[in-house]
Amino acid sequence: GVMEKLGLGPEVLLHENPRLIYARLTGFGQTGKYAKSAGHDINYVALSGVLSKLGRKGENPYAPLNLLADFAGGGVMCALGIIIALYERTVSGKGQVVDASMVEGLAYLSSFLWKSQNLGLWNRPRGENLLDSGAPFYETYKTSDGKFMAVGAIEPQFYDQLIKGLGLDSNKLPSQLSFSDWPEMKKLFASIFAQKTQSEWCSIFDQTDACVTPVLSFDDAPLHQHNKQRSSFIKNDQEEISPRPAPLLSRTPAVPSFKRDPFIGEHTEEILLEYGFTQQEIAKLYSEKVIESNKLKANL
């Protein structure tokens, strides 16, 4: 209801421009019991059902930062909704309202979890399944220098290469999918990974299909050879590093800005002037705290 209070609700703006795509991105959506309630990523992940799947055996569920609901189920799905509405407009000539709920966006994003419940992938308690740290071949392991390796050797042919790289004999090991042996296999793998540095393990598993990669820190990721070869990270004029825009388009790739990120409110006045607001109107918006300024001041 925030936009309605400003007199800028969809009914008003769509009346002015019936072709307008009006996107509303919220945690709980525009209707329902929680529609007007405050919340954060952890609450939306919880309500979607996904949080119940995240966490190790015997531990509380944990929220993976604020990536799932805010950015994936929220921002990305809202952007997709806008694109879909724009495409539909080419047929109907009409705009519409996009009601992007982070709860629903994440729930839809997790359709794989819902659709695969009867495939035996998630029929065990949390932390004991194939992809939730239950399997010894889908896990992270600490190296002798305190770093970590990520293992994702699900398919048999990849698992064989993992076993070979670890210096083990597959004929002397239990079956890959012997659930009862997974805890002991994890201990065995952990003891072996702890004997070499991350760099040493990379020299063993690089250029193989064992699905074993280093767990890179933010400092290390831009320096990794693969990421450097693809220019996956960029540096701005303040020497700050961030990911390059993705995905990479062949004909019209995104051209990233190498300037520092603007401060909130830094260009507010400039933009309003471009749109025809007078200085008096802008001053009134400042006084009513509708907008705020954050202009850089010289340090003299």
PDB file of C-alpha atoms in Angstrom:
ATOM      1  CA  GLY A   1       0.000   0.000   0.000  1.00  0.00           C
ATOM      2  CA  VAL A   2       3.016   2.321   0.029  1.00  0.00           C
ATOM      3  CA  MET A   3       2.573   3.427  -3.591  1.00  0.00           C
ATOM      4  CA  GLU A   4      -1.157   3.951  -3.061  1.00  0.00           C
ATOM      5  CA  LYS A   5      -0.346   6.379  -0.234  1.00  0.00           C
ATOM      6  CA  LEU A   6       1.721   8.382  -2.716  1.00  0.00           C
ATOM      7  CA  GLY A   7      -1.143   8.345  -5.204  1.00  0.00           C
ATOM      8  CA  LEU A   8       0.909   6.170  -7.548  1.00  0.00           C
ATOM      9  CA  GLY A   9      -0.890   2.822  -7.314  1.00  0.00           C
ATOM     10  CA  PRO A  10      -1.327   0.616 -10.389  1.00  0.00           C
ATOM     11  CA  GLU A  11      -4.931   1.701 -10.932  1.00  0.00           C
ATOM     12  CA  VAL A  12      -3.829   5.319 -11.302  1.00  0.00           C
ATOM     13  CA  LEU A  13      -0.804   4.696 -13.494  1.00  0.00           C
ATOM     14  CA  LEU A  14      -2.382   2.021 -15.706  1.00  0.00           C
ATOM     15  CA  HIS A  15      -5.268   4.407 -16.318  1.00  0.00           C
ATOM     16  CA  GLU A  16      -2.717   6.960 -17.539  1.00  0.00           C
ATOM     17  CA  ASN A  17      -0.802   4.374 -19.578  1.00  0.00           C
ATOM     18  CA  PRO A  18      -2.602   1.048 -20.229  1.00  0.00           C
ATOM     19  CA  ARG A  19       0.623  -0.429 -21.694  1.00  0.00           C
ATOM     20  CA  LEU A  20       2.542   0.013 -18.425  1.00  0.00           C
ATOM     21  CA  ILE A  21       4.143  -3.015 -16.754  1.00  0.00           C
ATOM     22  CA  TYR A  22       3.811  -2.378 -13.016  1.00  0.00           C
ATOM     23  CA  ALA A  23       5.993  -4.694 -10.917  1.00  0.00           C
ATOM     24  CA  ARG A  24       5.392  -5.094  -7.171  1.00  0.00           C
ATOM     25  CA  LEU A  25       8.152  -6.979  -5.376  1.00  0.00           C
ATOM     26  CA  THR A  26       7.396  -7.905  -1.750  1.00  0.00           C
ATOM     27  CA  GLY A  27       8.155 -10.700   0.664  1.00  0.00           C
ATOM     28  CA  PHE A  28       4.650 -12.082   1.139  1.00  0.00           C
ATOM     29  CA  GLY A  29       2.818 -10.756  -1.918  1.00  0.00           C
ATOM     30  CA  GLN A  30      -0.046  -8.294  -2.323  1.00  0.00           C
ATOM     31  CA  THR A  31      -2.732 -10.443  -0.642  1.00  0.00           C
ATOM     32  CA  GLY A  32      -2.987 -12.979   2.155  1.00  0.00           C
ATOM     33  CA  LYS A  33      -2.622 -13.043   5.947  1.00  0.00           C
ATOM     34  CA  TYR A  34       0.986 -11.780   5.956  1.00  0.00           C
ATOM     35  CA  ALA A  35       0.637  -9.288   3.074  1.00  0.00           C
ATOM     36  CA  LYS A  36       1.154  -6.234   5.301  1.00  0.00           C
ATOM     37  CA  SER A  37       3.587  -7.899   7.725  1.00  0.00           C
ATOM     38  CA  ALA A  38       7.285  -7.133   7.986  1.00  0.00           C
ATOM     39  CA  GLY A  39       9.741  -9.895   7.155  1.00  0.00           C
ATOM     40  CA  HIS A  40      13.195 -10.778   5.924  1.00  0.00           C
ATOM     41  CA  ASP A  41      14.738 -13.437   3.700  1.00  0.00           C
ATOM     42  CA  ILE A  42      14.827 -16.035   6.490  1.00  0.00           C
ATOM     43  CA  ASN A  43      11.070 -15.627   7.041  1.00  0.00           C
ATOM     44  CA  TYR A  44      10.248 -16.006   3.346  1.00  0.00           C
ATOM     45  CA  VAL A  45      12.479 -19.084   2.996  1.00  0.00           C
ATOM     46  CA  ALA A  46      10.754 -20.540   6.058  1.00  0.00           C
ATOM     47  CA  LEU A  47       7.230 -19.964   4.740  1.00  0.00           C
ATOM     48  CA  SER A  48       8.114 -21.438   1.340  1.00  0.00           C
ATOM     49  CA  GLY A  49       9.007 -24.799   2.886  1.00  0.00           C
ATOM     50  CA  VAL A  50      12.588 -24.663   1.605  1.00  0.00           C
ATOM     51  CA  LEU A  51      14.199 -23.772   4.940  1.00  0.00           C
ATOM     52  CA  SER A  52      13.099 -27.119   6.367  1.00  0.00           C
ATOM     53  CA  LYS A  53      15.443 -28.792   3.844  1.00  0.00           C
ATOM     54  CA  LEU A  54      18.534 -26.710   4.627  1.00  0.00           C
ATOM     55  CA  GLY A  55      20.933 -27.808   7.343  1.00  0.00           C
ATOM     56  CA  ARG A  56      22.998 -30.719   8.555  1.00  0.00           C
ATOM     57  CA  LYS A  57      21.802 -33.778  10.397  1.00  0.00           C
ATOM     58  CA  GLY A  58      20.861 -33.066  14.000  1.00  0.00           C
ATOM     59  CA  GLU A  59      21.194 -29.296  13.582  1.00  0.00           C
ATOM     60  CA  ASN A  60      18.699 -26.478  13.220  1.00  0.00           C
ATOM     61  CA  PRO A  61      17.729 -25.440   9.690  1.00  0.00           C
ATOM     62  CA  TYR A  62      19.970 -22.620   8.478  1.00  0.00           C
ATOM     63  CA  ALA A  63      19.344 -19.800   6.045  1.00  0.00           C
ATOM     64  CA  PRO A  64      21.989 -19.372   3.306  1.00  0.00           C
ATOM     65  CA  LEU A  65      22.599 -15.620   3.710  1.00  0.00           C
ATOM     66  CA  ASN A  66      19.827 -13.703   1.929  1.00  0.00           C
ATOM     67  CA  LEU A  67      20.410 -15.109  -1.532  1.00  0.00           C
ATOM     68  CA  LEU A  68      17.448 -17.443  -1.961  1.00  0.00           C
ATOM     69  CA  ALA A  69      14.389 -15.298  -1.294  1.00  0.00           C
ATOM     70  CA  ASP A  70      15.644 -11.735  -1.749  1.00  0.00           C
ATOM     71  CA  PHE A  71      17.646 -12.202  -4.912  1.00  0.00           C
ATOM     72  CA  ALA A  72      16.654 -15.515  -6.525  1.00  0.00           C
ATOM     73  CA  GLY A  73      12.985 -15.934  -5.569  1.00  0.00           C
ATOM     74  CA  GLY A  74      12.533 -12.160  -5.431  1.00  0.00           C
ATOM     75  CA  GLY A  75      14.660 -10.079  -7.766  1.00  0.00           C
ATOM     76  CA  VAL A  76      15.326 -12.618 -10.499  1.00  0.00           C
ATOM     77  CA  MET A  77      11.779 -13.987 -10.585  1.00  0.00           C
ATOM     78  CA  CYS A  78      10.367 -10.458 -10.590  1.00  0.00           C
ATOM     79  CA  ALA A  79      12.609  -9.552 -13.525  1.00  0.00           C
ATOM     80  CA  LEU A  80      11.426 -12.699 -15.305  1.00  0.00           C
ATOM     81  CA  GLY A  81       7.836 -11.689 -14.639  1.00  0.00           C
ATOM     82  CA  ILE A  82       8.496  -8.284 -16.207  1.00  0.00           C
ATOM     83  CA  ILE A  83      10.015  -9.924 -19.283  1.00  0.00           C
ATOM     84  CA  ILE A  84       7.031 -12.273 -19.599  1.00  0.00           C
ATOM     85  CA  ALA A  85       4.609  -9.344 -19.282  1.00  0.00           C
ATOM     86  CA  LEU A  86       6.537  -7.362 -21.899  1.00  0.00           C
ATOM     87  CA  TYR A  87       6.409 -10.324 -24.263  1.00  0.00           C
ATOM     88  CA  GLU A  88       2.667 -10.759 -23.697  1.00  0.00           C
ATOM     89  CA  ARG A  89       2.183  -7.060 -24.409  1.00  0.00           C
ATOM     90  CA  THR A  90       3.461  -7.594 -27.954  1.00  0.00           C
ATOM     91  CA  VAL A  91       0.330  -9.716 -28.479  1.00  0.00           C
ATOM     92  CA  SER A  92      -2.329  -7.881 -26.468  1.00  0.00           C
ATOM     93  CA  GLY A  93      -0.934  -4.369 -26.471  1.00  0.00           C
ATOM     94  CA  LYS A  94      -1.819  -4.136 -22.788  1.00  0.00           C
ATOM     95  CA  GLY A  95       0.230  -3.840 -19.632  1.00  0.00           C
ATOM     96  CA  GLN A  96      -0.433  -5.555 -16.323  1.00  0.00           C
ATOM     97  CA  VAL A  97       0.603  -5.813 -12.690  1.00  0.00           C
ATOM     98  CA  VAL A  98       3.344  -8.259 -11.684  1.00  0.00           C
ATOM     99  CA  ASP A  99       2.715  -9.491  -8.123  1.00  0.00           C
ATOM    100  CA  ALA A 100       6.154 -10.886  -7.215  1.00  0.00           C
ATOM    101  CA  SER A 101       6.103 -12.625  -3.831  1.00  0.00           C
ATOM    102  CA  MET A 102       9.482 -13.781  -2.561  1.00  0.00           C
ATOM    103  CA  VAL A 103       7.806 -16.711  -0.806  1.00  0.00           C
ATOM    104  CA  GLU A 104       6.121 -17.893  -3.996  1.00  0.00           C
ATOM    105  CA  GLY A 105       9.107 -17.087  -6.193  1.00  0.00           C
ATOM    106  CA  LEU A 106      11.377 -19.242  -4.060  1.00  0.00           C
ATOM    107  CA  ALA A 107       8.763 -22.004  -3.750  1.00  0.00           C
ATOM    108  CA  TYR A 108       8.466 -22.105  -7.542  1.00  0.00           C
ATOM    109  CA  LEU A 109      12.248 -22.023  -7.875  1.00  0.00           C
ATOM    110  CA  SER A 110      12.343 -25.098  -5.625  1.00  0.00           C
ATOM    111  CA  SER A 111       9.918 -27.069  -7.814  1.00  0.00           C
ATOM    112  CA  PHE A 112      12.627 -29.705  -8.264  1.00  0.00           C
ATOM    113  CA  LEU A 113      12.464 -30.475  -4.546  1.00  0.00           C
ATOM    114  CA  TRP A 114       8.687 -30.871  -4.666  1.00  0.00           C
ATOM    115  CA  LYS A 115       8.579 -32.895  -7.874  1.00  0.00           C
ATOM    116  CA  SER A 116      11.387 -35.261  -6.833  1.00  0.00           C
ATOM    117  CA  GLN A 117      10.025 -36.254  -3.424  1.00  0.00           C
ATOM    118  CA  ASN A 118       8.927 -39.645  -4.725  1.00  0.00           C
ATOM    119  CA  LEU A 119      12.223 -40.382  -6.453  1.00  0.00           C
ATOM    120  CA  GLY A 120      14.034 -41.315  -3.259  1.00  0.00           C
ATOM    121  CA  LEU A 121      16.165 -38.164  -3.204  1.00  0.00           C
ATOM    122  CA  TRP A 122      14.559 -36.574  -0.142  1.00  0.00           C
ATOM    123  CA  ASN A 123      12.868 -39.423   1.737  1.00  0.00           C
ATOM    124  CA  ARG A 124      15.425 -39.434   4.561  1.00  0.00           C
ATOM    125  CA  PRO A 125      15.730 -36.889   7.415  1.00  0.00           C
ATOM    126  CA  ARG A 126      17.456 -33.572   6.702  1.00  0.00           C
ATOM    127  CA  GLY A 127      21.204 -33.978   6.292  1.00  0.00           C
ATOM    128  CA  GLU A 128      21.010 -37.647   5.296  1.00  0.00           C
ATOM    129  CA  ASN A 129      20.082 -37.286   1.628  1.00  0.00           C
ATOM    130  CA  LEU A 130      21.994 -37.093  -1.621  1.00  0.00           C
ATOM    131  CA  LEU A 131      22.375 -33.321  -1.943  1.00  0.00           C
ATOM    132  CA  ASP A 132      22.077 -32.031   1.635  1.00  0.00           C
ATOM    133  CA  SER A 133      25.462 -33.182   3.041  1.00  0.00           C
ATOM    134  CA  GLY A 134      24.320 -36.740   3.637  1.00  0.00           C
ATOM    135  CA  ALA A 135      26.361 -38.314   0.839  1.00  0.00           C
ATOM    136  CA  PRO A 136      30.167 -38.582   1.180  1.00  0.00           C
ATOM    137  CA  PHE A 137      30.517 -37.766  -2.518  1.00  0.00           C
ATOM    138  CA  TYR A 138      28.530 -34.510  -2.251  1.00  0.00           C
ATOM    139  CA  GLU A 139      30.267 -32.721   0.576  1.00  0.00           C
ATOM    140  CA  THR A 140      33.029 -30.283   1.524  1.00  0.00           C
ATOM    141  CA  TYR A 141      36.268 -31.459   3.124  1.00  0.00           C
ATOM    142  CA  LYS A 142      38.955 -29.589   5.034  1.00  0.00           C
ATOM    143  CA  THR A 143      42.505 -29.662   3.707  1.00  0.00           C
ATOM    144  CA  SER A 144      45.794 -29.677   5.634  1.00  0.00           C
ATOM    145  CA  ASP A 145      46.194 -25.895   5.212  1.00  0.00           C
ATOM    146  CA  GLY A 146      42.773 -25.129   6.696  1.00  0.00           C
ATOM    147  CA  LYS A 147      41.041 -24.595   3.356  1.00  0.00           C
ATOM    148  CA  PHE A 148      38.323 -26.727   1.767  1.00  0.00           C
ATOM    149  CA  MET A 149      37.533 -28.812  -1.302  1.00  0.00           C
ATOM    150  CA  ALA A 150      34.030 -29.237  -2.723  1.00  0.00           C
ATOM    151  CA  VAL A 151      33.087 -32.712  -3.937  1.00  0.00           C
ATOM    152  CA  GLY A 152      30.112 -33.362  -6.232  1.00  0.00           C
ATOM    153  CA  ALA A 153      30.861 -36.768  -7.757  1.00  0.00           C
ATOM    154  CA  ILE A 154      27.296 -38.048  -8.138  1.00  0.00           C
ATOM    155  CA  GLU A 155      27.433 -40.073 -11.345  1.00  0.00           C
ATOM    156  CA  PRO A 156      29.274 -43.437 -11.130  1.00  0.00           C
ATOM    157  CA  GLN A 157      31.897 -42.478 -13.711  1.00  0.00           C
ATOM    158  CA  PHE A 158      32.692 -39.292 -11.779  1.00  0.00           C
ATOM    159  CA  TYR A 159      32.698 -41.174  -8.471  1.00  0.00           C
ATOM    160  CA  ASP A 160      35.244 -43.622  -9.899  1.00  0.00           C
ATOM    161  CA  GLN A 161      37.578 -40.727 -10.673  1.00  0.00           C
ATOM    162  CA  LEU A 162      37.092 -39.341  -7.159  1.00  0.00           C
ATOM    163  CA  ILE A 163      38.051 -42.702  -5.640  1.00  0.00           C
ATOM    164  CA  LYS A 164      41.076 -42.909  -7.936  1.00  0.00           C
ATOM    165  CA  GLY A 165      42.212 -39.394  -7.013  1.00  0.00           C
ATOM    166  CA  LEU A 166      41.927 -40.204  -3.317  1.00  0.00           C
ATOM    167  CA  GLY A 167      44.181 -43.228  -3.852  1.00  0.00           C
ATOM    168  CA  LEU A 168      41.520 -45.729  -2.839  1.00  0.00           C
ATOM    169  CA  ASP A 169      40.586 -49.112  -4.302  1.00  0.00           C
ATOM    170  CA  SER A 170      36.915 -49.207  -5.289  1.00  0.00           C
ATOM    171  CA  ASN A 171      36.896 -53.007  -4.949  1.00  0.00           C
ATOM    172  CA  LYS A 172      37.585 -52.649  -1.237  1.00  0.00           C
ATOM    173  CA  LEU A 173      34.867 -50.058  -0.632  1.00  0.00           C
ATOM    174  CA  PRO A 174      31.105 -50.436  -0.106  1.00  0.00           C
ATOM    175  CA  SER A 175      28.698 -49.525  -2.901  1.00  0.00           C
ATOM    176  CA  GLN A 176      28.469 -45.805  -3.662  1.00  0.00           C
ATOM    177  CA  LEU A 177      24.764 -45.729  -2.743  1.00  0.00           C
ATOM    178  CA  SER A 178      25.001 -47.816   0.418  1.00  0.00           C
ATOM    179  CA  PHE A 179      23.307 -45.305   2.742  1.00  0.00           C
ATOM    180  CA  SER A 180      24.289 -47.161   5.906  1.00  0.00           C
ATOM    181  CA  ASP A 181      27.970 -46.805   4.976  1.00  0.00           C
ATOM    182  CA  TRP A 182      27.843 -43.093   4.196  1.00  0.00           C
ATOM    183  CA  PRO A 183      28.848 -41.860   7.693  1.00  0.00           C
ATOM    184  CA  GLU A 184      31.981 -44.027   7.735  1.00  0.00           C
ATOM    185  CA  MET A 185      32.821 -43.142   4.146  1.00  0.00           C
ATOM    186  CA  LYS A 186      32.618 -39.449   5.036  1.00  0.00           C
ATOM    187  CA  LYS A 187      35.092 -40.009   7.867  1.00  0.00           C
ATOM    188  CA  LEU A 188      37.417 -41.862   5.493  1.00  0.00           C
ATOM    189  CA  PHE A 189      37.257 -39.152   2.831  1.00  0.00           C
ATOM    190  CA  ALA A 190      37.777 -36.449   5.470  1.00  0.00           C
ATOM    191  CA  SER A 191      40.890 -38.147   6.831  1.00  0.00           C
ATOM    192  CA  ILE A 192      42.392 -38.374   3.338  1.00  0.00           C
ATOM    193  CA  PHE A 193      41.584 -34.784   2.314  1.00  0.00           C
ATOM    194  CA  ALA A 194      43.190 -33.599   5.559  1.00  0.00           C
ATOM    195  CA  GLN A 195      46.540 -34.999   4.425  1.00  0.00           C
ATOM    196  CA  LYS A 196      47.164 -32.537   1.574  1.00  0.00           C
ATOM    197  CA  THR A 197      46.848 -28.806   0.940  1.00  0.00           C
ATOM    198  CA  GLN A 198      44.130 -27.340  -1.220  1.00  0.00           C
ATOM    199  CA  SER A 199      46.691 -26.608  -3.927  1.00  0.00           C
ATOM    200  CA  GLU A 200      47.931 -30.188  -3.881  1.00  0.00           C
ATOM    201  CA  TRP A 201      44.394 -31.523  -4.266  1.00  0.00           C
ATOM    202  CA  CYS A 202      43.802 -29.125  -7.164  1.00  0.00           C
ATOM    203  CA  SER A 203      46.885 -30.518  -8.917  1.00  0.00           C
ATOM    204  CA  ILE A 204      45.378 -34.001  -8.545  1.00  0.00           C
ATOM    205  CA  PHE A 205      41.782 -33.262  -9.553  1.00  0.00           C
ATOM    206  CA  ASP A 206      42.147 -30.421 -12.065  1.00  0.00           C
ATOM    207  CA  GLN A 207      41.545 -31.620 -15.639  1.00  0.00           C
ATOM    208  CA  THR A 208      39.614 -34.662 -14.360  1.00  0.00           C
ATOM    209  CA  ASP A 209      35.867 -35.289 -14.228  1.00  0.00           C
ATOM    210  CA  ALA A 210      35.871 -36.131 -10.528  1.00  0.00           C
ATOM    211  CA  CYS A 211      33.789 -32.990  -9.859  1.00  0.00           C
ATOM    212  CA  VAL A 212      36.223 -31.799  -7.195  1.00  0.00           C
ATOM    213  CA  THR A 213      36.983 -28.084  -6.982  1.00  0.00           C
ATOM    214  CA  PRO A 214      38.512 -25.716  -4.433  1.00  0.00           C
ATOM    215  CA  VAL A 215      36.245 -23.702  -2.138  1.00  0.00           C
ATOM    216  CA  LEU A 216      37.495 -20.217  -2.981  1.00  0.00           C
ATOM    217  CA  SER A 217      37.318 -17.149  -0.778  1.00  0.00           C
ATOM    218  CA  PHE A 218      36.314 -13.763  -2.175  1.00  0.00           C
ATOM    219  CA  ASP A 219      40.029 -12.927  -2.259  1.00  0.00           C
ATOM    220  CA  ASP A 220      40.928 -16.093  -4.170  1.00  0.00           C
ATOM    221  CA  ALA A 221      38.005 -16.398  -6.607  1.00  0.00           C
ATOM    222  CA  PRO A 222      39.074 -13.519  -8.919  1.00  0.00           C
ATOM    223  CA  LEU A 223      42.622 -14.925  -8.988  1.00  0.00           C
ATOM    224  CA  HIS A 224      41.683 -18.466 -10.007  1.00  0.00           C
ATOM    225  CA  GLN A 225      42.940 -19.337 -13.478  1.00  0.00           C
ATOM    226  CA  HIS A 226      39.530 -20.315 -14.847  1.00  0.00           C
ATOM    227  CA  ASN A 227      37.876 -17.109 -13.634  1.00  0.00           C
ATOM    228  CA  LYS A 228      40.779 -15.015 -14.929  1.00  0.00           C
ATOM    229  CA  GLN A 229      40.574 -16.633 -18.363  1.00  0.00           C
ATOM    230  CA  ARG A 230      36.875 -15.733 -18.595  1.00  0.00           C
ATOM    231  CA  SER A 231      37.296 -12.290 -16.981  1.00  0.00           C
ATOM    232  CA  SER A 232      34.570 -13.340 -14.571  1.00  0.00           C
ATOM    233  CA  PHE A 233      35.412 -10.568 -12.113  1.00  0.00           C
ATOM    234  CA  ILE A 234      36.017  -6.874 -12.753  1.00  0.00           C
ATOM    235  CA  LYS A 235      37.679  -4.071 -10.824  1.00  0.00           C
ATOM    236  CA  ASN A 236      36.292  -0.518 -10.663  1.00  0.00           C
ATOM    237  CA  ASP A 237      38.165   2.758 -10.413  1.00  0.00           C
ATOM    238  CA  GLN A 238      38.265   2.368  -6.625  1.00  0.00           C
ATOM    239  CA  GLU A 239      40.016  -1.005  -6.954  1.00  0.00           C
ATOM    240  CA  GLU A 240      36.857  -2.761  -5.713  1.00  0.00           C
ATOM    241  CA  ILE A 241      36.263  -6.215  -7.181  1.00  0.00           C
ATOM    242  CA  SER A 242      32.856  -7.552  -8.179  1.00  0.00           C
ATOM    243  CA  PRO A 243      31.405 -10.173 -10.559  1.00  0.00           C
ATOM    244  CA  ARG A 244      31.049  -9.319 -14.237  1.00  0.00           C
ATOM    245  CA  PRO A 245      27.428  -9.138 -15.443  1.00  0.00           C
ATOM    246  CA  ALA A 246      26.040 -12.542 -16.405  1.00  0.00           C
ATOM    247  CA  PRO A 247      24.945 -14.376 -18.437  1.00  0.00           C
ATOM    248  CA  LEU A 248      27.305 -13.488 -21.260  1.00  0.00           C
ATOM    249  CA  LEU A 249      25.492 -12.667 -24.491  1.00  0.00           C
ATOM    250  CA  SER A 250      27.347 -13.387 -27.738  1.00  0.00           C
ATOM    251  CA  ARG A 251      26.157 -10.409 -29.777  1.00  0.00           C
ATOM    252  CA  THR A 252      25.172  -7.822 -27.188  1.00  0.00           C
ATOM    253  CA  PRO A 253      27.197  -8.528 -24.042  1.00  0.00           C
ATOM    254  CA  ALA A 254      26.620  -6.250 -21.064  1.00  0.00           C
ATOM    255  CA  VAL A 255      29.127  -3.428 -20.742  1.00  0.00           C
ATOM    256  CA  PRO A 256      29.883  -3.088 -17.029  1.00  0.00           C
ATOM    257  CA  SER A 257      30.522   0.248 -15.380  1.00  0.00           C
ATOM    258  CA  PHE A 258      33.968   0.652 -13.901  1.00  0.00           C
ATOM    259  CA  LYS A 259      32.917   3.591 -11.744  1.00  0.00           C
ATOM    260  CA  ARG A 260      32.286   3.179  -8.048  1.00  0.00           C
ATOM    261  CA  ASP A 261      28.731   2.443  -6.934  1.00  0.00           C
ATOM    262  CA  PRO A 262      26.724   5.625  -6.332  1.00  0.00           C
ATOM    263  CA  PHE A 263      25.660   6.495  -2.823  1.00  0.00           C
ATOM    264  CA  ILE A 264      21.942   6.331  -2.040  1.00  0.00           C
ATOM    265  CA  GLY A 265      20.510   9.712  -2.979  1.00  0.00           C
ATOM    266  CA  GLU A 266      23.677  10.949  -4.689  1.00  0.00           C
ATOM    267  CA  HIS A 267      21.968  11.638  -8.024  1.00  0.00           C
ATOM    268  CA  THR A 268      18.383  12.177  -6.840  1.00  0.00           C
ATOM    269  CA  GLU A 269      18.313  15.903  -7.544  1.00  0.00           C
ATOM    270  CA  GLU A 270      20.088  15.509 -10.871  1.00  0.00           C
ATOM    271  CA  ILE A 271      17.562  12.898 -12.054  1.00  0.00           C
ATOM    272  CA  LEU A 272      14.538  14.914 -10.907  1.00  0.00           C
ATOM    273  CA  LEU A 273      15.823  17.978 -12.785  1.00  0.00           C
ATOM    274  CA  GLU A 274      16.208  15.842 -15.915  1.00  0.00           C
ATOM    275  CA  TYR A 275      12.560  14.819 -15.562  1.00  0.00           C
ATOM    276  CA  GLY A 276      11.383  18.407 -15.382  1.00  0.00           C
ATOM    277  CA  PHE A 277      11.000  19.023 -11.643  1.00  0.00           C
ATOM    278  CA  THR A 278      11.731  22.592 -10.538  1.00  0.00           C
ATOM    279  CA  GLN A 279      14.160  23.459  -7.742  1.00  0.00           C
ATOM    280  CA  GLN A 280      11.183  24.599  -5.659  1.00  0.00           C
ATOM    281  CA  GLU A 281       9.424  21.242  -6.132  1.00  0.00           C
ATOM    282  CA  ILE A 282      12.601  19.380  -5.249  1.00  0.00           C
ATOM    283  CA  ALA A 283      13.100  21.520  -2.138  1.00  0.00           C
ATOM    284  CA  LYS A 284       9.533  20.685  -1.073  1.00  0.00           C
ATOM    285  CA  LEU A 285      10.226  16.945  -1.523  1.00  0.00           C
ATOM    286  CA  TYR A 286      13.334  17.330   0.659  1.00  0.00           C
ATOM    287  CA  SER A 287      11.426  19.203   3.367  1.00  0.00           C
ATOM    288  CA  GLU A 288       8.698  16.552   3.397  1.00  0.00           C
ATOM    289  CA  LYS A 289      11.390  13.826   3.589  1.00  0.00           C
ATOM    290  CA  VAL A 290      10.078  12.149   0.437  1.00  0.00           C
ATOM    291  CA  ILE A 291      13.627  12.169  -0.926  1.00  0.00           C
ATOM    292  CA  GLU A 292      17.068  12.464   0.644  1.00  0.00           C
ATOM    293  CA  SER A 293      20.364  13.849  -0.565  1.00  0.00           C
ATOM    294  CA  ASN A 294      23.777  12.271  -0.227  1.00  0.00           C
ATOM    295  CA  LYS A 295      26.013  14.512  -2.298  1.00  0.00           C
ATOM    296  CA  LEU A 296      29.753  14.214  -1.942  1.00  0.00           C
ATOM    297  CA  LYS A 297      31.372  17.099  -0.069  1.00  0.00           C
ATOM    298  CA  ALA A 298      34.915  18.254  -0.672  1.00  0.00           C
ATOM    299  CA  ASN A 299      37.387  17.516   2.099  1.00  0.00           C
ATOM    300  CA  LEU A 300      39.232  20.824   2.466  1.00  0.00           C
TER     301      LEU A 300
END
